[in-house]
Coordinates of C-alpha atoms and ligand atoms in Angstrom, one line a residue:
Chain J
M191 CA 21.5 -3.5 -5.3
K192 CA 20.8 -7.1 -2.8
H193 CA 17.7 -7.3 -0.6
L194 CA 17.8 -5.5 2.7
V195 CA 15.8 -8.6 3.7
D196 CA 17.6 -11.8 3.7
I197 CA 16.8 -15.6 5.1
H198 CA 18.5 -17.5 7.3
V199 CA 18.9 -20.7 5.7
D200 CA 19.7 -22.7 8.8
R201 CA 16.8 -21.6 9.9
C202 CA 13.6 -21.5 7.4
I203 CA 12.4 -25.0 6.8
G204 CA 9.9 -23.9 4.3
C205 CA 6.8 -24.4 5.8
T206 CA 5.7 -21.4 3.1
R207 CA 3.7 -19.3 6.4
C208 CA 5.4 -16.3 4.8
M209 CA 4.4 -17.3 1.3
R210 CA 0.8 -17.2 2.1
V211 CA 0.4 -14.1 4.3
C212 CA 2.6 -11.8 2.0
P213 CA -0.1 -10.0 0.3
T214 CA 1.9 -9.3 -3.2
E215 CA 3.0 -13.1 -4.3
A216 CA 6.7 -11.9 -3.7
I217 CA 7.7 -14.7 -1.9
R218 CA 8.7 -18.6 -3.2
I219 CA 9.8 -21.8 -1.6
K220 CA 13.0 -23.3 -3.8
N221 CA 14.6 -25.9 -2.7
E222 CA 12.7 -26.1 0.9
K223 CA 13.8 -21.9 1.6
A224 CA 11.9 -19.4 1.3
L225 CA 13.1 -16.6 -1.7
L226 CA 11.7 -13.1 -1.7
I227 CA 11.2 -11.5 -5.4
K228 CA 12.5 -7.4 -4.5
E229 CA 10.8 -5.8 -7.3
R230 CA 7.4 -7.1 -5.6
C231 CA 8.1 -6.2 -2.0
I232 CA 5.8 -3.5 -0.3
F233 CA 7.7 -3.9 2.7
C234 CA 5.1 -4.9 4.8
G235 CA 6.5 -6.7 7.2
N236 CA 3.9 -9.6 7.1
C237 CA 6.9 -12.0 6.2
I238 CA 8.8 -11.7 9.3
L239 CA 6.4 -10.9 11.4
N240 CA 4.3 -14.3 10.9
C241 CA 8.3 -16.5 10.1
H242 CA 8.1 -18.5 13.7
K243 CA 11.5 -19.4 12.8
S244 CA 12.7 -16.2 13.1
A245 CA 14.6 -16.7 9.7
Y246 CA 14.1 -13.5 8.2
K247 CA 16.9 -10.6 8.8
V248 CA 17.0 -7.3 8.2
Y249 CA 20.8 -5.7 7.5
S250 CA 20.4 -2.3 10.2
D251 CA 23.4 -0.2 10.7
S252 CA 26.1 -0.5 13.5
F253 CA 26.9 1.8 15.6
A254 CA 30.8 1.8 14.7
N255 CA 29.7 4.2 12.1
L256 CA 28.7 7.4 14.7
N257 CA 32.2 7.5 14.9
K258 CA 32.9 8.8 11.8
H259 CA 31.2 12.3 12.8
K260 CA 31.6 15.0 15.1
V261 CA 28.1 15.1 16.5
N262 CA 25.6 12.2 16.3
V263 CA 21.8 13.6 15.9
V264 CA 18.7 10.6 16.5
I265 CA 15.6 11.4 14.6
L266 CA 12.4 9.6 17.4
P267 CA 10.1 8.0 15.4
S268 CA 6.7 9.1 16.2
A269 CA 6.1 5.1 16.9
I270 CA 7.6 6.8 20.3
Y271 CA 5.3 8.1 21.4
G272 CA 3.0 4.8 21.9
M273 CA 5.2 3.3 24.9
T274 CA 5.2 6.9 26.6
K275 CA 2.8 8.4 28.9
N276 CA 3.9 11.8 29.9
M277 CA 7.3 13.9 29.5
K278 CA 9.2 12.0 32.5
E279 CA 8.8 8.8 30.8
L280 CA 9.8 10.5 27.2
G281 CA 13.1 12.0 29.2
G282 CA 13.2 8.0 30.0
I283 CA 13.3 7.4 26.3
Y284 CA 16.5 10.7 25.5
Q285 CA 18.4 9.3 28.0
I286 CA 18.6 5.7 26.9
L287 CA 19.9 7.1 23.4
Y288 CA 22.2 9.2 25.5
D289 CA 23.7 6.3 26.6
Y290 CA 23.8 5.1 23.1
G291 CA 26.4 7.4 22.5
F292 CA 23.7 10.3 20.4
D293 CA 24.8 13.8 21.6
E294 CA 21.3 15.1 19.7
V295 CA 17.3 14.1 19.7
F296 CA 15.7 15.4 17.3
D297 CA 11.6 14.8 18.1
L298 CA 9.6 14.5 14.9
S299 CA 6.2 16.2 16.6
G300 CA 6.7 19.9 15.8
V301 CA 7.4 19.0 12.2
V302 CA 4.6 16.6 11.3
E303 CA 2.0 19.1 12.9
L304 CA 3.8 22.0 10.9
L305 CA 3.4 19.2 8.3
S306 CA -0.4 18.3 8.5
Q307 CA -0.8 21.8 8.3
K308 CA 0.5 22.3 5.3
I309 CA -1.9 19.1 3.8
T310 CA -4.4 20.9 5.0
E311 CA -3.9 23.7 2.9
Y312 CA -2.8 22.0 0.2
I313 CA -5.9 19.5 -0.1
K314 CA -8.3 22.5 -0.9
Q315 CA -6.5 23.3 -4.4
S316 CA -8.9 20.1 -5.8
D317 CA -11.5 17.9 -5.4
K318 CA -9.8 15.2 -6.4
T319 CA -9.4 12.6 -3.4
Y320 CA -5.8 12.7 -2.0
I321 CA -3.8 9.9 -0.3
L322 CA -1.4 10.2 2.2
S323 CA 2.0 10.1 1.5
Q324 CA 3.8 9.2 4.9
C325 CA 3.8 5.3 4.6
P326 CA 6.0 4.0 2.3
T327 CA 4.0 0.7 1.8
V328 CA 1.1 2.6 0.9
I329 CA 3.7 4.1 -1.4
R330 CA 4.4 0.6 -2.6
L331 CA 1.3 -0.7 -3.2
I332 CA 0.5 2.5 -5.1
Q333 CA 3.4 2.0 -7.4
L334 CA 3.1 -1.5 -7.9
K335 CA -1.2 -2.2 -7.9
Y336 CA -2.7 1.4 -8.7
P337 CA -0.2 3.3 -10.9
S338 CA -3.3 5.7 -12.3
L339 CA -3.7 6.8 -8.5
L340 CA -0.2 7.9 -8.8
S341 CA -1.4 11.3 -9.3
N342 CA -3.8 11.5 -6.2
L343 CA -0.9 10.5 -3.8
L344 CA 0.2 13.4 -2.1
P345 CA 3.5 15.0 -2.5
F346 CA 4.7 15.6 0.5
D347 CA 8.2 13.8 2.0
F348 CA 8.2 11.7 4.4
P349 CA 8.5 13.3 8.0
Y350 CA 12.3 11.8 9.2
E351 CA 13.5 12.8 6.2
I352 CA 12.0 16.7 6.6
G353 CA 13.3 16.5 9.9
A354 CA 16.6 15.6 8.9
K355 CA 17.3 18.5 6.7
I356 CA 16.3 20.3 9.6
A357 CA 19.2 18.7 12.0
R358 CA 21.4 19.2 9.3
K359 CA 21.1 22.9 9.5
K360 CA 20.5 24.0 12.1
L361 CA 22.7 21.7 14.7
S362 CA 25.5 22.5 11.3
Q363 CA 24.9 26.4 13.1
K364 CA 24.9 25.6 16.9
Y365 CA 28.1 23.6 16.4
Q366 CA 29.6 25.8 13.5
I367 CA 31.0 22.7 12.0
K368 CA 30.1 21.2 8.2
E369 CA 26.5 19.9 7.4
E370 CA 28.8 16.3 6.6
D371 CA 30.0 15.7 10.0
I372 CA 26.6 15.4 11.3
G373 CA 25.5 12.2 11.7
I374 CA 21.7 11.8 11.4
S375 CA 20.2 8.2 12.5
Y376 CA 16.8 7.4 12.8
I377 CA 15.6 4.1 14.3
S378 CA 12.5 2.7 12.3
E379 CA 9.4 1.1 14.2
C380 CA 8.4 -0.5 10.9
L381 CA 10.1 -2.3 7.5
S382 CA 8.6 0.5 5.5
N383 CA 10.8 2.9 6.6
F384 CA 13.6 1.4 6.6
I385 CA 13.9 0.4 3.1
A386 CA 12.7 3.6 1.9
I387 CA 15.4 5.5 3.2
K388 CA 17.8 2.9 2.8
E389 CA 16.8 3.4 -0.9
G390 CA 15.8 6.5 -1.0
L391 CA 11.9 6.6 -2.1
G392 CA 11.0 9.8 -3.9
K393 CA 14.3 11.3 -4.1
K394 CA 17.9 10.0 -5.1
K395 CA 19.2 9.4 -2.0
S396 CA 17.9 10.0 1.5
N397 CA 18.9 12.7 4.1
V398 CA 19.1 9.6 6.9
D399 CA 22.5 8.4 7.3
Y400 CA 22.5 5.2 9.5
V401 CA 19.1 3.5 10.2
F402 CA 19.2 1.2 13.2
L403 CA 15.6 -1.0 14.5
F404 CA 13.2 0.2 17.1
N405 CA 13.1 -3.3 18.6
D406 CA 17.3 -3.8 19.0
L407 CA 17.3 -0.4 20.5
F408 CA 14.3 -1.0 23.1
R409 CA 13.4 -2.9 25.9
N410 CA 10.1 -2.7 27.2
S411 CA 10.4 -0.9 30.3
I412 CA 11.5 2.8 30.5
D413 CA 12.6 4.5 33.6
S414 CA 11.4 8.1 33.9
D415 CA 14.2 10.7 34.1
Q416 CA 13.6 14.8 34.4
I417 CA 15.8 15.9 30.5
N418 CA 14.0 19.2 29.7
T419 CA 12.3 17.9 26.1
S420 CA 9.4 19.4 24.4
V421 CA 6.8 18.0 22.4
A422 CA 4.1 19.5 19.9
K423 CA 0.6 18.4 21.5
N424 CA -1.2 17.7 18.3
G425 CA 1.6 16.5 16.1
I426 CA 1.7 13.9 18.4
Q427 CA -1.4 12.5 17.0
F428 CA 0.2 11.8 14.2
S429 CA 1.7 8.0 15.4
K430 CA -1.2 6.6 15.4
A431 CA -3.8 5.6 13.0
G432 CA -6.9 8.7 13.1
G433 CA -4.3 11.0 14.3
F434 CA -5.3 13.0 11.1
E435 CA -8.5 12.5 11.5
Y436 CA -9.0 13.5 14.9
L437 CA -7.6 17.0 14.4
S438 CA -9.2 17.8 10.9
N439 CA -12.6 17.8 9.7
K440 CA -14.1 14.6 10.0
N441 CA -16.1 15.0 7.6
E442 CA -13.8 14.9 5.2
V443 CA -10.9 12.2 5.8
L444 CA -11.1 9.0 6.1
S445 CA -9.0 6.7 7.9
V446 CA -7.2 3.3 7.0
D447 CA -4.4 0.9 8.4
G448 CA -4.1 -2.8 7.7
V449 CA -3.1 -3.6 3.8
K450 CA -6.1 -5.5 3.6
E451 CA -8.2 -2.4 4.3
L452 CA -5.9 -0.3 2.5
D453 CA -5.8 -2.0 -0.6
E454 CA -9.6 -2.6 -0.8
I455 CA -10.2 1.6 -0.2
L456 CA -7.5 2.0 -2.9
E457 CA -9.7 -0.3 -5.5
R458 CA -12.4 1.6 -4.0
I459 CA -10.6 5.5 -5.1
Y460 CA -9.6 3.4 -8.2
L461 CA -13.7 2.1 -9.4
N462 CA -14.4 6.5 -8.4
R463 CA -16.1 4.4 -5.2
L464 CA -15.1 7.0 -2.6
D465 CA -16.6 10.5 -3.5
N466 CA -17.1 13.0 -0.9
V467 CA -13.7 12.4 0.8
K468 CA -11.0 14.7 0.3
L469 CA -8.1 12.6 2.0
V470 CA -7.2 9.3 2.9
E471 CA -5.5 9.1 5.4
A472 CA -3.4 5.2 5.4
Y473 CA -1.2 3.3 7.1
S474 CA -0.4 -0.3 5.7
C475 CA 0.4 -1.2 9.8
I476 CA -2.4 -2.2 12.2
G477 CA -3.1 1.2 14.2
G478 CA -1.0 3.6 12.6
C479 CA 3.1 4.1 13.2
V480 CA 2.7 3.3 16.2
G481 CA 1.7 -0.5 14.9
G482 CA 4.9 -0.6 13.6
N483 CA 6.2 -4.3 13.3
F484 CA 9.7 -3.1 14.6
T485 CA 7.7 -1.7 17.6
I486 CA 7.2 -3.9 21.0
E487 CA 3.9 -2.5 22.8
N488 CA 0.8 -4.0 22.2
T489 CA -0.7 -1.9 19.1
F490 CA -3.5 -0.7 21.0
V491 CA -2.2 -0.3 24.4
A492 CA 0.1 2.0 21.8
K493 CA -2.7 3.8 20.7
W494 CA -3.9 4.4 23.9
K495 CA 0.0 6.0 25.9
V496 CA -0.6 8.5 22.5
N497 CA -3.9 9.7 24.2
Q498 CA -2.5 9.8 27.8
F499 CA 0.3 11.8 26.2
H500 CA -1.5 14.5 24.0
Q501 CA -3.6 15.2 27.6
T502 CA -0.6 15.8 30.0
I503 CA 1.0 18.4 27.2
D504 CA 0.0 21.9 26.4
E505 CA -0.1 23.2 23.6
S506 CA 3.6 25.0 22.3
I507 CA 3.0 27.1 19.0
E508 CA 7.0 28.6 20.1
Y509 CA 7.9 25.0 20.6
V510 CA 6.7 24.7 16.6
N511 CA 7.7 28.1 15.3
Q512 CA 11.0 27.0 15.6
F513 CA 10.7 24.6 12.7
R514 CA 8.8 26.4 10.4
H515 CA 11.2 29.0 8.6
V516 CA 14.2 26.5 8.1
L517 CA 13.4 24.8 4.8
N518 CA 11.7 26.7 1.8
S519 CA 9.0 24.7 0.4
R520 CA 10.8 22.6 -2.3
D521 CA 12.2 20.9 0.6
W522 CA 9.0 19.3 2.3
M523 CA 8.4 17.6 -0.6
F524 CA 9.6 14.5 -2.7
T525 CA 12.5 15.8 -4.8
S526 CA 12.2 12.8 -7.5
E527 CA 8.8 11.4 -9.1
V528 CA 7.9 8.7 -7.7
E529 CA 7.1 6.3 -10.8
A530 CA 4.8 3.4 -11.4
L531 CA 6.5 -0.5 -11.6
S532 CA 5.1 -3.3 -12.9
P533 CA 6.7 -6.4 -11.8
Y534 CA 4.0 -8.4 -13.0
K535 CA 4.3 -8.2 -16.7
L536 CA 4.8 -11.3 -18.9
S537 CA 7.2 -9.8 -21.4
E538 CA 7.9 -6.2 -22.7
N539 CA 5.7 -7.3 -25.7
I540 CA 1.7 -7.6 -25.9
N541 CA 2.5 -10.3 -28.6
Q542 CA 4.8 -12.3 -26.3
S543 CA 2.6 -11.4 -22.9
I544 CA -0.7 -13.0 -24.6
V545 CA 1.5 -16.3 -25.8
K546 CA 2.3 -16.6 -22.4
M547 CA -1.1 -16.3 -20.7
N548 CA -2.1 -18.6 -23.1
Q549 CA 0.6 -20.8 -21.6
I550 CA -0.2 -20.5 -18.3
N551 CA -4.2 -21.3 -18.7
Q552 CA -3.5 -24.4 -20.6
I553 CA -1.7 -24.9 -17.5
L554 CA -3.8 -24.7 -15.3
K555 CA -5.9 -27.2 -16.7
Q556 CA -3.6 -28.7 -15.9
L557 CA -3.5 -28.6 -11.9
P558 CA -5.3 -29.3 -9.3
N559 CA -6.8 -25.5 -8.5
I560 CA -6.9 -25.8 -4.6
D561 CA -4.3 -23.5 -3.7
C562 CA -2.4 -25.6 -1.4
C563 CA 0.3 -24.0 -1.8
A564 CA 2.6 -26.9 -1.1
C565 CA 4.8 -26.4 -4.1
G566 CA 5.9 -23.1 -3.2
S567 CA 4.8 -21.1 -5.3
P568 CA 1.1 -19.0 -3.4
S569 CA -1.6 -20.1 -5.8
C570 CA -2.1 -22.5 -8.9
R571 CA -2.5 -20.3 -11.0
A572 CA 1.3 -18.3 -9.5
L573 CA 2.9 -21.9 -9.5
A574 CA 1.6 -21.6 -13.4
E575 CA 2.8 -18.4 -13.5
D576 CA 6.9 -20.0 -12.6
V577 CA 7.0 -22.8 -14.8
V578 CA 6.1 -20.6 -17.4
N579 CA 8.6 -18.9 -16.7
H580 CA 11.2 -21.3 -15.7
E581 CA 11.2 -21.0 -12.4
K582 CA 9.6 -24.6 -11.4
T583 CA 8.9 -27.0 -13.3
L584 CA 4.8 -29.3 -13.2
D585 CA 6.8 -31.7 -11.2
D586 CA 6.6 -29.3 -8.5
C587 CA 3.5 -29.5 -7.6
Y588 CA 2.5 -32.9 -5.1
I589 CA -1.3 -33.5 -6.5
L590 CA 0.4 -34.6 -9.6
K591 CA 3.0 -36.4 -8.5
R592 CA 0.7 -38.3 -6.6
G593 CA -1.7 -38.7 -9.1
D594 CA 1.2 -39.9 -11.0
E595 CA 2.6 -42.9 -8.2
T596 CA -0.9 -44.4 -7.8
Chain Z
M192 CA -3.2 -13.9 -31.5
N193 CA -6.4 -14.4 -29.3
I194 CA -7.2 -14.8 -25.1
D195 CA -10.7 -15.8 -24.0
F196 CA -11.3 -15.7 -20.1
E197 CA -14.8 -15.9 -18.7
I198 CA -15.8 -16.1 -15.3
N199 CA -19.4 -17.0 -13.6
I200 CA -21.0 -14.2 -11.6
Y201 CA -24.3 -15.4 -9.4
H202 CA -27.5 -13.0 -8.3
E203 CA -26.9 -11.2 -5.5
D204 CA -24.0 -12.5 -4.3
Y205 CA -22.3 -9.3 -3.0
H206 CA -19.4 -11.0 -0.6
N207 CA -17.6 -11.7 -4.3
A208 CA -18.9 -9.0 -5.8
G209 CA -16.0 -6.9 -7.8
S210 CA -14.0 -10.3 -7.7
A211 CA -14.1 -10.9 -11.7
S212 CA -12.9 -7.5 -12.7
S213 CA -9.9 -7.9 -10.1
E214 CA -9.4 -11.4 -11.8
I215 CA -9.3 -8.4 -15.5
K216 CA -7.1 -6.4 -13.5
K217 CA -4.1 -8.8 -12.8
Y218 CA -4.9 -10.2 -16.3
L219 CA -4.6 -7.0 -18.0
T220 CA -1.2 -5.6 -15.6
Q221 CA 0.5 -9.4 -16.6
L222 CA -0.3 -8.0 -21.2
G223 CA 1.5 -5.0 -19.0
L224 CA -1.1 -2.4 -21.0
N225 CA -1.2 1.0 -20.4
P226 CA -2.7 1.9 -16.5
K227 CA -4.9 4.3 -17.2
F228 CA -6.4 2.2 -20.4
I229 CA -6.7 -0.6 -18.3
R230 CA -8.2 1.3 -15.8
K231 CA -10.8 2.3 -18.3
I232 CA -11.7 -1.5 -19.3
V233 CA -11.8 -2.6 -15.0
I234 CA -14.2 0.8 -14.2
S235 CA -17.0 -0.8 -16.8
S236 CA -15.8 -4.0 -16.0
Y237 CA -16.5 -3.5 -12.2
E238 CA -19.9 -1.8 -13.5
A239 CA -21.2 -4.6 -15.4
E240 CA -20.4 -7.3 -13.4
M241 CA -22.5 -5.5 -10.1
N242 CA -25.2 -5.3 -12.5
I243 CA -26.0 -9.3 -13.3
V244 CA -25.2 -9.6 -9.4
I245 CA -27.8 -6.5 -8.4
H246 CA -30.3 -6.6 -11.1
S247 CA -30.0 -10.7 -12.6
L248 CA -30.6 -14.1 -12.5
G249 CA -26.8 -14.8 -12.7
G250 CA -24.6 -14.4 -15.6
K251 CA -20.7 -14.6 -16.5
L252 CA -18.7 -11.5 -17.6
K253 CA -16.1 -13.0 -21.1
L254 CA -13.0 -11.3 -21.5
D255 CA -11.3 -11.7 -25.4
I256 CA -8.6 -10.7 -27.4
I257 CA -8.4 -10.5 -30.8
G258 CA -6.3 -9.0 -33.3
N259 CA -5.6 -5.0 -31.4
H260 CA -9.2 -5.0 -29.7
I261 CA -10.1 -5.8 -26.0
I262 CA -13.7 -7.1 -26.1
L263 CA -15.8 -7.1 -22.8
T264 CA -19.0 -9.2 -23.0
S265 CA -21.6 -9.3 -19.7
I266 CA -24.2 -12.3 -20.6
D267 CA -27.1 -13.2 -18.2
K268 CA -30.0 -15.2 -17.8
G269 CA -32.6 -12.9 -17.2
P270 CA -34.8 -11.3 -17.0
G271 CA -33.8 -8.4 -19.3
I272 CA -34.1 -4.6 -19.1
R273 CA -37.7 -3.2 -20.0
D274 CA -37.0 -0.2 -21.6
I275 CA -33.1 0.6 -23.3
K276 CA -33.4 3.7 -23.4
M277 CA -34.5 4.6 -20.5
A278 CA -32.1 2.2 -18.7
L279 CA -29.6 4.4 -20.6
T280 CA -30.1 7.9 -18.4
E281 CA -28.0 9.0 -15.9
G282 CA -29.3 8.5 -12.5
F283 CA -32.0 5.6 -13.9
S284 CA -32.4 2.8 -11.6
T285 CA -34.7 0.6 -10.8
A286 CA -31.7 -0.3 -7.5
S287 CA -34.0 -1.7 -4.1
K288 CA -33.1 0.5 -0.9
K289 CA -31.2 -2.2 0.8
V290 CA -29.2 -2.1 -2.5
R291 CA -29.3 1.7 -2.1
E292 CA -28.2 1.5 1.3
M293 CA -25.3 -0.6 0.3
G294 CA -23.5 2.3 -1.9
F295 CA -25.2 0.7 -5.2
G296 CA -27.9 2.2 -8.0
A297 CA -27.1 5.3 -8.5
G298 CA -27.7 4.4 -12.1
M299 CA -24.6 5.7 -13.6
G300 CA -23.4 1.7 -14.7
L301 CA -24.3 2.3 -18.0
P302 CA -23.8 5.4 -18.8
N303 CA -19.8 5.4 -17.3
M304 CA -19.8 1.7 -19.2
K305 CA -20.6 4.0 -22.3
K306 CA -18.4 6.5 -21.8
N307 CA -15.7 4.1 -21.1
S308 CA -15.5 2.5 -23.9
D309 CA -15.0 2.6 -27.5
K310 CA -17.4 0.7 -28.7
F311 CA -20.7 0.3 -26.1
E312 CA -23.7 -2.1 -28.0
I313 CA -26.4 -3.7 -25.5
K314 CA -29.5 -6.6 -26.7
S315 CA -32.3 -7.7 -24.5
S316 CA -35.0 -9.5 -23.8
P317 CA -36.6 -11.4 -21.3
K318 CA -34.7 -13.9 -21.2
G319 CA -31.0 -11.6 -20.7
T320 CA -29.0 -9.3 -21.5
I321 CA -26.1 -8.2 -23.5
V322 CA -24.0 -6.4 -23.2
R323 CA -20.5 -5.3 -25.3
L324 CA -17.8 -3.6 -24.8
S325 CA -14.8 -3.6 -26.9
W326 CA -11.5 -0.8 -26.8
V327 CA -8.9 -0.6 -29.7
I328 CA -5.5 -1.6 -28.0
E329 CA -4.0 1.9 -26.5
Ligands
LIG97 N1 -28.1 -6.7 -16.4 C1 -29.2 -6.1 -16.2 N2 -30.4 -6.5 -15.7 C2 -31.5 -6.2 -15.8 N3 -31.4 -5.2 -15.9 C3 -30.7 -3.9 -15.8 C4 -29.3 -4.9 -16.0 N4 -28.6 -4.0 -15.8 C5 -29.0 -2.6 -16.1 N5 -30.4 -2.9 -15.7 C6 -31.2 -2.0 -15.3 O1 -31.1 -0.9 -16.2 C7 -30.9 0.1 -14.6 C8 -29.7 1.5 -15.0 O2 -28.7 0.5 -14.4 P1 -26.7 0.9 -14.3 O3 -26.7 2.3 -15.1 O4 -26.3 0.0 -14.3 O5 -27.6 1.9 -13.1 P2 -27.7 0.9 -11.5 O6 -27.7 -0.6 -11.6 O7 -27.1 1.7 -10.1 O8 -29.0 1.0 -10.9 C9 -30.3 -0.3 -13.2 O9 -31.1 0.1 -12.5 C10 -31.7 -1.7 -14.0 O10 -33.2 -1.7 -14.0
LIG98 S1 7.6 -19.3 7.6 FE1 9.4 -18.5 5.7 S2 10.9 -17.9 5.9 FE2 9.7 -18.7 7.8 S3 10.7 -20.8 8.2 FE3 8.5 -21.3 6.6 S4 9.2 -20.5 5.1 FE4 10.9 -20.0 6.2
LIG99 S1 7.7 -7.7 2.9 FE1 5.2 -7.8 2.9 S2 5.2 -7.3 0.5 FE2 7.4 -7.4 1.2 S3 8.3 -10.3 0.6 FE3 7.3 -10.0 3.3 S4 5.2 -10.1 3.1 FE4 5.3 -9.7 1.0
LIG100 MG1 -25.3 -0.7 -11.9

């Protein structure tokens, strides 16, 4: 399967910016164009955000798909609460979505509020430090870099997956149609959820049929509208980093956001250096989902708006309860194993890996070790690895070449 | 088939502390060893690294793979451990208040190295300390 992210070769100038901000060495420049190593990508979106030539393209779905279904429902990403300060503005969002042709809008805040209650119960069962499973990039990073921490990862599925199952059941009853006649779309706030849906992370196939990108559907100004909608007061807090911490026993929850900081916290757990933390609330994007890489509002303004919104609404147990018993407990969890991945392995056989490792170290001795990236590999060591793997040659090093000329 | 790898570690270099162990982790991951096995080695190397940073005048970490053995050696320039038996007691630490405030000095480093390795050897004199840990590749 081809990667869902691709490069406009006519726009890319091979400047190496994206390569240098990729946290997992998943990008190379070859023939002056960026090239993605899909197996190493953790979907953080840093590359897209840092490209000044708009050279990245993301293959989202086409609206034409909606014609295949009798009823179309769109699941609202929680990041939406970073754009709305009150119910009227949320009404404006619903109107925009009805105008796009969706018959129903499904709000996730109720599901998320229930999910948080389930998590609070779940983490009581053992003494270990659990890691929140809401951000696919967090999961990818653990799969790739900290596979021994997979047993710390919570088993709960992504809110939109749970929401999709609930929506399908409820709407097929409401409209008296078959479940497959309902088309389920998600508006993704980030690259991470987009790819997690497309590739079915933690399951064989996603329950969501189509994914659109947040910044393709919304612009920054929203008109208010009097549409009758409901939200769960506490549920909306989970759209931002620290939401779980805010609603739970603060002493037990550590909240972290941003890939670099996330990596450091995972390392602390890995080294058994994070005592007394029951749950790590982890997000790859700064600010949590309201800071997703396809959102439009400034992350910090978005966090402020969530709090504004939170204050304007009353708690509604009835609203939350209508999602409570639709599914059985298993349906709230991942259905396939989230397994360890090893895209950095030099070969399948340890002896052969050692041979390669020695070759890499030999080559590295010849390189200038200044990590200038001009060769199109993210460090001199990465170039040495690429040479050993026959992806590049020593001639790619500009500094060595300059030495040869003089 | 052997491999050798060495990194210098400086006294009180808290800024880079842990980076030698991260390198070692990267190496072992590239070799394709079992993740749980790697974790035992990396936890040990982190403790050894921190002991050089905190308690010694500087030194280095060496990683060797010889046959089916992995050997991690920590070598420093002193001042050495006065009472090794005491140092090996769980909870014993001479770390200063400042170091404890940074989250180190729980006195579990040496005991954990011992627990996480297949073979643990330590030698110390005022000229320096050598800790040698080894594992049979799983
Ligand atoms: N490399 C070293 N050089 C000098 N003293 C050391 C060294 N490693 C350990 N020690 C001594 O042994 C004690 C126990 O070490 P350790 O079990 O790692 O606990 P901690 O580092 O938390 O103090 C240290 O407090 C220190 O006095
Ligand atoms: S940032 Fe990456 S994709 Fe964009 S122009 Fe530079 S090399 Fe090409
Ligand atoms: S999304 Fe993140 S991990 Fe993937 S290639 Fe881009 S920067 Fe690298
Ligand atoms: Mg120690």
